[in-house]
Amino acid sequence: MLKSCVVSKPVIEKWRSSPPPPNPVLLSSVFGGRSKGITRHVHLALQVWRSAQGWLEAIASSGAGDQNLFTSIYPTLSQQLPREPMEWRRSYGRAPKMIHLESNFVQFKEELLPKEGNKALLTFPFLHIYWTECCDTEVYKATVKDDLTKWQNVLKAHSSVDWLIVVVENDAKKKNKTNILPRTSIVDKIRNDFCNKQSDRCVVLSDPLKDSSRTQESWNAFLTKLRTLLLMSFTKNLGKFEDDMRTLREKRTEPGWSFCEYFMVQEELAFVFEMLQQFEDALVQYDELDALFSQYVVNFGAGDGANWLTFFCQPVKSWNGLVLRKPIDMEKRELIQRQEATLLDLRSYLFSRQCTLLLFLQRPWEVAQRALELLHSCVQELKLLEVSVPPGALDCWVFLSCLEVLQRIEGCCDRAQIDSNIAHTVGLWSYATEKLKALGYLCGLVSEKGPNSEDLNRTVDLLAGLGAERPETANTAQSPYKKLREALSSVEAFEKHYLDLSHATIEMYTSIGRIRSAKFVGKDLAEFYMRKRSPQKAETYLQGALKNYLAEGWALPVTHTRKQLAECQKHLGQLENYLQTSSLLASDCHLTQEERAHFCQEILSFANQQVDSPGHRVLLPMHSFAQLRDLHFDPSNAVVHAGGILSVEITLYSQMPIPVHMDQIAVNVHFNIEKNSYRKTAEWLTKHKTSNGIINFPAETSLFPASQNSSPGLELSEMFERSPSDNSLNTTGIICRNVHMLLRRQEGSSSLETPSGVALEDGAHVLRCHSVTLQPGTNKVAFRTQAKEPGTYTLRQLCASVGPVWFVLPHIYPIVQYDVYSQEPQLHVEPLADSLLAGIPQKVKFTVTTGHYTVKNGDSLQLSNVEAMLILCQAENRATIFSNSREESSVASLRIQSSDKVTSIGLPAVPAYHVIEFELEVLSLPSASAAMGERGIQGTPELHRKQKDRQKSGHCMVTTDHKVSIDCPWSIYSTVIALTFSVPFRTTHSLLSSGTRKYVQVCVQNLSELDFQLSDSSLTDTGDTADLQLTPLNPQCEQHIHSKQSVFFVWELQWTQEPPPALCCQFSVGFCPASEEQLSISLKPYTYEFQLENFFTLYTVNAEISPPVGAEYCRTGSLCSLEVSITRLTDLLEVDKDEALTESDEYFSTKLMYEVVDNSSNWAVCGKSCGVVSMPVAARATHRVHMEVMPLFAGYLPLPDVRLFKYLPHHSAHSSQLDADSWIENDSLSVDKHPDDQLDCSSVRSRGSVASAASSEHKGLPMPRLQALPAGQVFNSSTGMQVLVIPSQDDHVLEVSVT
Amino acid sequence: MAVCIAVIAKENYPLYIRSTPMESELKFHYMVHTSLDVVDEKISTMGKALVDQRELYLGLLYPTEDYKMFRKLHNSYTDVMCNPFYNPGDRIQSRAFDSMVTSMMIQVC
């Protein structure tokens, strides 16, 4: 086995160096056999061959027999064998593979047969072949048989069952020999003698050197057989090997088991797979070894140590890194074999093999990844095994290894591939950078002064551990070894190498988007620069990293980086930046109290130093120094009148660790005149009250990324710009009030670090507070100011200054404003209720808004008295006084003095911007003319119509306006105030007749919402006519009149002598609100005046319907007679003297027209329904008219109406439109309804003629006119009478069309 | 062994972070932060390749020779998220979560 290894080594190495091999290469050793005699034993050895199309497999076989014969056949054999692929079936469910077989043939030697327990697989003879061309039985018996028997025995002794006997036939030979037996006989003999049951173990090859179809056929059969047997043997032996190996592995818990021994065995398998081009399988072997070892180390760490492991715990003496340029590092392999390898040796060797295989598999990126894992795990394993390692040795090893891996990968990939796979290699770059940095620090190469002697000693020790450079890299200029030596040689060289590596790493990280990693490396670089005293270079990296940490909200890294940055800025002399960073650090809760106090002190000491140079200011953002928590206005609604005192209290949360004495704290205020701002009116003041006047500010959450905190909503407001000249609207728009919040740059963290973002506003209005000491935590700072100019004041900035250092909060958000207003004094008078009612006492509220006027003692309101309105002075009048914000109130008494013309109200003394409120009772007297606008039923038509309109639009009350002029002490002008009173009642009257008896009815309607008590109703004749008597028919007691209800009063009119043509009456009733118990003053009664005319009866009309002669009842459809009798009751009176009156010989007569109208269509009037009669003006004069009517329905039917008109001649001189109007109004309906009748009437022909009658008069045409008799002059005695009509017996249907 | 456990928000800021040797807290913060590079990378490639398949374990995130880091405390995190009073995005201050993390750390150390 040893020998085989020695033999195989150069072959493997040769092959490894030029992968993949283009030609078959001999792998296994060739064994010579016995050379004496004619027979030769030939061992076929393992071969690996690779063709363009894929895998070929190799097989070893051994041959015996004729050497010459074999030599002649060998070229063909070796050429033909790999030509056809074979299927390789494998154990344990592994996928079968098609492989091509190629073999190495070696001469047979007994001593080279493997002995029992041999684990060498590489040199294993898989098949033994015996070659013979014997065709002579004699020869066979004499020599060949013996030879075969010996051969078989040797094989049996070594329990090898894989053999084959080949009989080569040669026609030429046969011909030469005459006494030859048929060739089959030899073959049969051999089969008989040696192949008991395995007849296939003997094959014939015919004329192998000829070119004939028979030869070809024979070759094919032979080759197939050969392949099958070779593969069978290979599979069997490989399986056996694997089984043996597993068995060995299972023994690993036994004492004395050696990992190194096992390693060699499993590696043998790996070699075989590798030679078979099964790199995947080969890799698995190494990975298994790797895992096994790792597990042992972990177990060792857990206290379960294996003996053999202690060997790996020897101190590390050499740290020359991985060697990946050779396929097999024989040096290390031998160390393992000799069990002298250290942990690093073993790991290095194992990884170099894995690397080689991975590169064959074309997975260079996995190499990089595994390398990083390996380096990490090696470092950990050494720690775990407590191996003593000189300081820096591991760093050297790791650095060299990283570079070696990177160079190895670069060696087998092109640039583009490398560039696109940076992600895999960058970890190694970064690791190498880190290690070089560590070495630099260790060897004193980073310090300012350079290395000291101790450092130099250490460096020398480290370099010694590297040993000499390996021969394979000796010629490479940039070998890891050379790099490390150079880097450690001088400060300058180290800097160059370190910067190169760092920059390369940062660049690579950046290019693949691993920004955070890049920043992290950058931070290391910054640290290096700080050590090298080049803070300007460090700053960029620190800022970059800080920005990243801030953006993602990593508190601890932010703090740490800031601390570094602060130092850097201090060195650079960036004063403002340093102070700002200091303020941030002083408020940083992740630092210790001492550190924070230190940074705070830095700011304060700077502030104290600079006292002498005034004017210079350092502006710093406020948020790190202190936070504005809330703000409180007093008055709480933040509105003050001009001259008033406003106080603002703010709560500042100081984030400094120590008390800080501030020179001043100031709030910059922006002033804006907003004209007519509603907010500043007293009305607004009283209606809007902020709950407590505290405005809270959201806490700054600077450490959260911006995306997390939902940005504040838009705060929009409308904007109007008016032209200054005429106040017309110029522009309008919407402005966003919190743009600064919304449009903050997302990368805004940089501006947080530089104070350029803070600008101090210069405002004329500043609230100041001097000399304040801010304790750590919550502080309250109060500002007081006297309001001056009216307008809106917006708090813009908050600044706190100590010396030249100003901490500025550039925007106060949410917007905080206060308003200052000034107000003119005002008087406001309004009724307490919805409307004032006339006639009863009503309350009126006076409101005096003093505004800027101060009411002095003796100031009074002078009210000019109005006749019809009384101001009722109560015994005690009280006024309530409020401040404008309604916060305080007091009560003062009022002095009210009334004279004839003026009522004077003495106001109490009240300061400016207060409100005085008091109530007065007023009483509107019912003035005869105004209140009683209605004059009887025949009043002016305008009024009449107006009333109708009012009734339609609801129950509107008649109103009266009273204008009061008031002189106010603050003005030279009088204020005129109109008070409107409504009359609560509406009254109507009517005249009722019964024959000649007359009654007056008065209806009082309550339109108001109040209930009233009515009393003492009376009706008087204002004309004071003699012997006229008005007898009340009303109950004497008081009457209640509810809201929206009516009460009727009736009087009978009686006279003894001739009554006057007209009668003037006055109705009067006392009233008072029903609810009120006692009124202080007596109220005037409600009066109503009206006039009655023509109120006595001149004519009575009597109608009578009688059934036809002989019938008892009227029947429907049959004509009945209607008798109308008109009787004059009096002799000639004044009222009769009009145009219709004619006189002849002391005999007076007048013309009347009658008309029978049935509005309910119960009757059909047959014949003339109207007619003109000449009526003698004398008592008892009667006129009778007979006409026929027909009932249309059965039942009790009311009689048709009979109407009387005065029939005026056309030449009437004073015919007026008035009369025509009234005529139309009274009679149009009846005329309308009887167009038929009108045909018979000479005066009224049709509906249209009515209008023409009126209009024709204007034209002067001679047309008679009708005038209705006043209601009082005609009494219809048959009104209300009914006649019984029975249905006609024959059910004739009478069709009546009623229009 | 767990020496540092961190729960990171979608926006890459720490919701929760704790480490056992308090002296090296800063180092862990840096480390966790830097490992977010790899998390980002893995998540973005995962999003492309397998939308549904949620491989919760992301593997090695930060190459370090000192520790092996892992992220697997999903259940407890889910509990925190189920708390109706927890506002997603806030830093985790749950006592239960904290004690769970402590137990995870102690168990193996």
PDB file of C-alpha atoms in Angstrom, chain A residues 297-472:
ATOM      1  CA  VAL A 297     -14.206  19.959  19.047  1.00  0.00           C
ATOM      2  CA  VAL A 298     -17.641  21.092  20.160  1.00  0.00           C
ATOM      3  CA  ASN A 299     -17.955  18.039  22.397  1.00  0.00           C
ATOM      4  CA  PHE A 300     -14.537  18.794  23.775  1.00  0.00           C
ATOM      5  CA  GLY A 301     -15.732  22.230  24.654  1.00  0.00           C
ATOM      6  CA  ALA A 302     -18.653  20.644  26.445  1.00  0.00           C
ATOM      7  CA  GLY A 303     -16.258  18.527  28.477  1.00  0.00           C
ATOM      8  CA  ASP A 304     -16.451  15.341  26.429  1.00  0.00           C
ATOM      9  CA  GLY A 305     -12.902  15.146  25.246  1.00  0.00           C
ATOM     10  CA  ALA A 306     -11.396  12.444  23.105  1.00  0.00           C
ATOM     11  CA  ASN A 307      -7.833  11.417  23.703  1.00  0.00           C
ATOM     12  CA  TRP A 308      -6.684  11.917  20.195  1.00  0.00           C
ATOM     13  CA  LEU A 309      -7.923  15.511  20.283  1.00  0.00           C
ATOM     14  CA  THR A 310      -5.461  16.536  22.935  1.00  0.00           C
ATOM     15  CA  PHE A 311      -2.858  16.088  20.275  1.00  0.00           C
ATOM     16  CA  PHE A 312      -4.361  18.942  18.322  1.00  0.00           C
ATOM     17  CA  CYS A 313      -4.139  21.165  21.356  1.00  0.00           C
ATOM     18  CA  GLN A 314      -0.441  21.692  21.060  1.00  0.00           C
ATOM     19  CA  PRO A 315       0.590  25.326  20.916  1.00  0.00           C
ATOM     20  CA  VAL A 316       0.494  26.997  17.569  1.00  0.00           C
ATOM     21  CA  LYS A 317       3.981  27.583  16.330  1.00  0.00           C
ATOM     22  CA  SER A 318       3.439  28.235  12.695  1.00  0.00           C
ATOM     23  CA  TRP A 319       0.809  30.457  11.125  1.00  0.00           C
ATOM     24  CA  ASN A 320       1.649  30.551   7.511  1.00  0.00           C
ATOM     25  CA  GLY A 321      -1.856  30.441   6.230  1.00  0.00           C
ATOM     26  CA  LEU A 322      -3.734  28.269   3.794  1.00  0.00           C
ATOM     27  CA  VAL A 323      -2.029  26.829   0.775  1.00  0.00           C
ATOM     28  CA  LEU A 324      -4.393  26.421  -2.099  1.00  0.00           C
ATOM     29  CA  ARG A 325      -2.127  26.469  -5.091  1.00  0.00           C
ATOM     30  CA  LYS A 326      -1.296  22.766  -4.952  1.00  0.00           C
ATOM     31  CA  PRO A 327      -3.976  20.101  -5.494  1.00  0.00           C
ATOM     32  CA  ILE A 328      -2.613  18.058  -2.604  1.00  0.00           C
ATOM     33  CA  ASP A 329      -0.462  19.586   0.027  1.00  0.00           C
ATOM     34  CA  MET A 330       1.647  16.474   0.575  1.00  0.00           C
ATOM     35  CA  GLU A 331       3.624  18.130   3.308  1.00  0.00           C
ATOM     36  CA  LYS A 332       0.556  18.590   5.467  1.00  0.00           C
ATOM     37  CA  ARG A 333      -0.846  15.225   4.437  1.00  0.00           C
ATOM     38  CA  GLU A 334       2.215  13.528   5.714  1.00  0.00           C
ATOM     39  CA  LEU A 335       1.936  15.408   8.959  1.00  0.00           C
ATOM     40  CA  ILE A 336      -1.572  14.062   9.345  1.00  0.00           C
ATOM     41  CA  GLN A 337      -0.474  10.620   8.402  1.00  0.00           C
ATOM     42  CA  ARG A 338       2.291  10.786  10.956  1.00  0.00           C
ATOM     43  CA  GLN A 339      -0.216  12.139  13.420  1.00  0.00           C
ATOM     44  CA  GLU A 340       1.850  15.227  13.905  1.00  0.00           C
ATOM     45  CA  ALA A 341      -0.498  17.802  12.430  1.00  0.00           C
ATOM     46  CA  THR A 342      -1.699  20.722  14.490  1.00  0.00           C
ATOM     47  CA  LEU A 343      -5.250  21.908  14.368  1.00  0.00           C
ATOM     48  CA  LEU A 344      -4.343  24.584  11.883  1.00  0.00           C
ATOM     49  CA  ASP A 345      -2.513  22.029   9.753  1.00  0.00           C
ATOM     50  CA  LEU A 346      -5.460  19.690   9.703  1.00  0.00           C
ATOM     51  CA  ARG A 347      -7.887  22.466   8.937  1.00  0.00           C
ATOM     52  CA  SER A 348      -5.652  23.883   6.261  1.00  0.00           C
ATOM     53  CA  TYR A 349      -5.211  20.565   4.557  1.00  0.00           C
ATOM     54  CA  LEU A 350      -8.889  19.721   4.745  1.00  0.00           C
ATOM     55  CA  PHE A 351      -9.875  23.063   3.350  1.00  0.00           C
ATOM     56  CA  SER A 352      -7.325  22.925   0.564  1.00  0.00           C
ATOM     57  CA  ARG A 353      -8.823  19.633  -0.555  1.00  0.00           C
ATOM     58  CA  GLN A 354     -12.351  20.981  -0.339  1.00  0.00           C
ATOM     59  CA  CYS A 355     -11.271  24.045  -2.232  1.00  0.00           C
ATOM     60  CA  THR A 356      -9.697  21.954  -4.971  1.00  0.00           C
ATOM     61  CA  LEU A 357     -12.844  19.891  -5.376  1.00  0.00           C
ATOM     62  CA  LEU A 358     -15.118  22.929  -5.306  1.00  0.00           C
ATOM     63  CA  LEU A 359     -13.045  24.543  -8.009  1.00  0.00           C
ATOM     64  CA  PHE A 360     -13.385  21.385 -10.097  1.00  0.00           C
ATOM     65  CA  LEU A 361     -17.094  21.652  -9.550  1.00  0.00           C
ATOM     66  CA  GLN A 362     -16.781  25.246 -10.694  1.00  0.00           C
ATOM     67  CA  ARG A 363     -18.113  26.655  -7.468  1.00  0.00           C
ATOM     68  CA  PRO A 364     -15.491  29.226  -6.589  1.00  0.00           C
ATOM     69  CA  TRP A 365     -17.983  31.360  -4.625  1.00  0.00           C
ATOM     70  CA  GLU A 366     -18.657  28.530  -2.298  1.00  0.00           C
ATOM     71  CA  VAL A 367     -14.949  28.454  -1.650  1.00  0.00           C
ATOM     72  CA  ALA A 368     -15.090  32.052  -0.511  1.00  0.00           C
ATOM     73  CA  GLN A 369     -18.066  31.427   1.682  1.00  0.00           C
ATOM     74  CA  ARG A 370     -16.620  28.281   3.203  1.00  0.00           C
ATOM     75  CA  ALA A 371     -13.308  30.004   3.709  1.00  0.00           C
ATOM     76  CA  LEU A 372     -14.914  32.654   5.865  1.00  0.00           C
ATOM     77  CA  GLU A 373     -16.729  30.020   7.880  1.00  0.00           C
ATOM     78  CA  LEU A 374     -13.537  28.029   8.205  1.00  0.00           C
ATOM     79  CA  LEU A 375     -11.545  30.988   9.431  1.00  0.00           C
ATOM     80  CA  HIS A 376     -14.194  31.845  11.957  1.00  0.00           C
ATOM     81  CA  SER A 377     -14.543  28.314  13.174  1.00  0.00           C
ATOM     82  CA  CYS A 378     -10.795  27.856  13.415  1.00  0.00           C
ATOM     83  CA  VAL A 379     -10.535  30.892  15.618  1.00  0.00           C
ATOM     84  CA  GLN A 380     -13.344  29.565  17.745  1.00  0.00           C
ATOM     85  CA  GLU A 381     -11.995  26.038  17.895  1.00  0.00           C
ATOM     86  CA  LEU A 382      -8.621  27.261  19.054  1.00  0.00           C
ATOM     87  CA  LYS A 383     -10.369  29.174  21.797  1.00  0.00           C
ATOM     88  CA  LEU A 384     -12.487  26.203  22.664  1.00  0.00           C
ATOM     89  CA  LEU A 385      -9.563  23.834  22.825  1.00  0.00           C
ATOM     90  CA  GLU A 386      -7.627  26.420  24.780  1.00  0.00           C
ATOM     91  CA  VAL A 387      -4.718  26.182  22.448  1.00  0.00           C
ATOM     92  CA  SER A 388      -2.070  28.689  23.292  1.00  0.00           C
ATOM     93  CA  VAL A 389      -1.564  31.080  20.442  1.00  0.00           C
ATOM     94  CA  PRO A 390       0.924  33.923  20.489  1.00  0.00           C
ATOM     95  CA  PRO A 391      -0.811  37.276  20.177  1.00  0.00           C
ATOM     96  CA  GLY A 392      -1.280  38.278  16.596  1.00  0.00           C
ATOM     97  CA  ALA A 393      -0.503  34.835  15.272  1.00  0.00           C
ATOM     98  CA  LEU A 394      -4.074  34.093  14.437  1.00  0.00           C
ATOM     99  CA  ASP A 395      -4.458  37.483  12.862  1.00  0.00           C
ATOM    100  CA  CYS A 396      -1.553  36.685  10.628  1.00  0.00           C
ATOM    101  CA  TRP A 397      -2.964  33.312   9.785  1.00  0.00           C
ATOM    102  CA  VAL A 398      -6.376  34.699   9.004  1.00  0.00           C
ATOM    103  CA  PHE A 399      -4.992  37.581   6.987  1.00  0.00           C
ATOM    104  CA  LEU A 400      -2.801  35.304   4.906  1.00  0.00           C
ATOM    105  CA  SER A 401      -5.594  32.806   4.454  1.00  0.00           C
ATOM    106  CA  CYS A 402      -8.072  35.439   3.327  1.00  0.00           C
ATOM    107  CA  LEU A 403      -5.726  36.772   0.730  1.00  0.00           C
ATOM    108  CA  GLU A 404      -4.774  33.277  -0.362  1.00  0.00           C
ATOM    109  CA  VAL A 405      -8.388  32.311  -0.910  1.00  0.00           C
ATOM    110  CA  LEU A 406      -9.081  35.547  -2.744  1.00  0.00           C
ATOM    111  CA  GLN A 407      -6.058  35.113  -4.964  1.00  0.00           C
ATOM    112  CA  ARG A 408      -6.937  31.510  -5.659  1.00  0.00           C
ATOM    113  CA  ILE A 409     -10.428  32.499  -6.709  1.00  0.00           C
ATOM    114  CA  GLU A 410      -9.136  35.366  -8.794  1.00  0.00           C
ATOM    115  CA  GLY A 411      -6.800  32.910 -10.453  1.00  0.00           C
ATOM    116  CA  CYS A 412      -9.608  30.829 -11.849  1.00  0.00           C
ATOM    117  CA  CYS A 413     -12.197  33.475 -12.676  1.00  0.00           C
ATOM    118  CA  ASP A 414     -12.189  36.382 -15.009  1.00  0.00           C
ATOM    119  CA  ARG A 415     -12.678  39.969 -13.932  1.00  0.00           C
ATOM    120  CA  ALA A 416     -16.348  40.171 -14.897  1.00  0.00           C
ATOM    121  CA  GLN A 417     -17.187  37.076 -12.894  1.00  0.00           C
ATOM    122  CA  ILE A 418     -15.394  38.435  -9.892  1.00  0.00           C
ATOM    123  CA  ASP A 419     -17.095  41.777 -10.166  1.00  0.00           C
ATOM    124  CA  SER A 420     -20.519  40.225 -10.281  1.00  0.00           C
ATOM    125  CA  ASN A 421     -19.808  38.053  -7.270  1.00  0.00           C
ATOM    126  CA  ILE A 422     -18.413  40.617  -4.912  1.00  0.00           C
ATOM    127  CA  ALA A 423     -21.068  39.677  -2.417  1.00  0.00           C
ATOM    128  CA  HIS A 424     -19.295  36.368  -1.888  1.00  0.00           C
ATOM    129  CA  THR A 425     -15.803  37.663  -1.545  1.00  0.00           C
ATOM    130  CA  VAL A 426     -16.326  40.945   0.221  1.00  0.00           C
ATOM    131  CA  GLY A 427     -16.572  39.210   3.577  1.00  0.00           C
ATOM    132  CA  LEU A 428     -13.015  37.947   3.139  1.00  0.00           C
ATOM    133  CA  TRP A 429     -11.820  41.395   2.167  1.00  0.00           C
ATOM    134  CA  SER A 430     -13.460  42.861   5.191  1.00  0.00           C
ATOM    135  CA  TYR A 431     -12.024  40.165   7.419  1.00  0.00           C
ATOM    136  CA  ALA A 432      -8.566  40.691   6.061  1.00  0.00           C
ATOM    137  CA  THR A 433      -8.891  44.437   6.642  1.00  0.00           C
ATOM    138  CA  GLU A 434      -9.994  43.845  10.177  1.00  0.00           C
ATOM    139  CA  LYS A 435      -7.107  41.529  10.871  1.00  0.00           C
ATOM    140  CA  LEU A 436      -4.545  43.816   9.346  1.00  0.00           C
ATOM    141  CA  LYS A 437      -5.912  46.615  11.490  1.00  0.00           C
ATOM    142  CA  ALA A 438      -5.603  44.445  14.560  1.00  0.00           C
ATOM    143  CA  LEU A 439      -2.011  43.591  13.612  1.00  0.00           C
ATOM    144  CA  GLY A 440      -1.235  47.246  13.049  1.00  0.00           C
ATOM    145  CA  TYR A 441      -2.499  48.158  16.472  1.00  0.00           C
ATOM    146  CA  LEU A 442      -0.676  45.213  17.999  1.00  0.00           C
ATOM    147  CA  CYS A 443       2.626  46.042  16.418  1.00  0.00           C
ATOM    148  CA  GLY A 444       2.447  49.721  17.202  1.00  0.00           C
ATOM    149  CA  LEU A 445       2.156  50.724  13.598  1.00  0.00           C
ATOM    150  CA  VAL A 446      -0.863  52.960  14.146  1.00  0.00           C
ATOM    151  CA  SER A 447       0.439  55.029  16.990  1.00  0.00           C
ATOM    152  CA  GLU A 448       1.759  58.465  16.320  1.00  0.00           C
ATOM    153  CA  LYS A 449       5.242  57.732  17.482  1.00  0.00           C
ATOM    154  CA  GLY A 450       5.720  54.487  15.630  1.00  0.00           C
ATOM    155  CA  PRO A 451       6.504  51.121  17.142  1.00  0.00           C
ATOM    156  CA  ASN A 452       8.562  50.841  20.286  1.00  0.00           C
ATOM    157  CA  SER A 453      11.006  48.084  20.986  1.00  0.00           C
ATOM    158  CA  GLU A 454       8.392  45.874  22.503  1.00  0.00           C
ATOM    159  CA  ASP A 455       6.292  46.269  19.407  1.00  0.00           C
ATOM    160  CA  LEU A 456       9.289  45.471  17.241  1.00  0.00           C
ATOM    161  CA  ASN A 457      10.004  42.328  19.206  1.00  0.00           C
ATOM    162  CA  ARG A 458       6.466  41.244  18.765  1.00  0.00           C
ATOM    163  CA  THR A 459       6.671  41.922  15.050  1.00  0.00           C
ATOM    164  CA  VAL A 460       9.813  39.847  14.748  1.00  0.00           C
ATOM    165  CA  ASP A 461       8.140  36.981  16.581  1.00  0.00           C
ATOM    166  CA  LEU A 462       5.160  37.149  14.324  1.00  0.00           C
ATOM    167  CA  LEU A 463       7.264  37.171  11.201  1.00  0.00           C
ATOM    168  CA  ALA A 464       9.229  34.222  12.487  1.00  0.00           C
ATOM    169  CA  GLY A 465       6.038  32.230  12.767  1.00  0.00           C
ATOM    170  CA  LEU A 466       5.404  32.757   9.106  1.00  0.00           C
ATOM    171  CA  GLY A 467       8.460  30.759   8.204  1.00  0.00           C
ATOM    172  CA  ALA A 468       9.926  31.024   4.770  1.00  0.00           C
ATOM    173  CA  GLU A 469       7.809  31.795   1.807  1.00  0.00           C
ATOM    174  CA  ARG A 470       6.439  28.802  -0.013  1.00  0.00           C
ATOM    175  CA  PRO A 471       8.183  27.953  -3.227  1.00  0.00           C
ATOM    176  CA  GLU A 472       5.002  28.101  -5.272  1.00  0.00           C
TER     177      GLU A 472
END
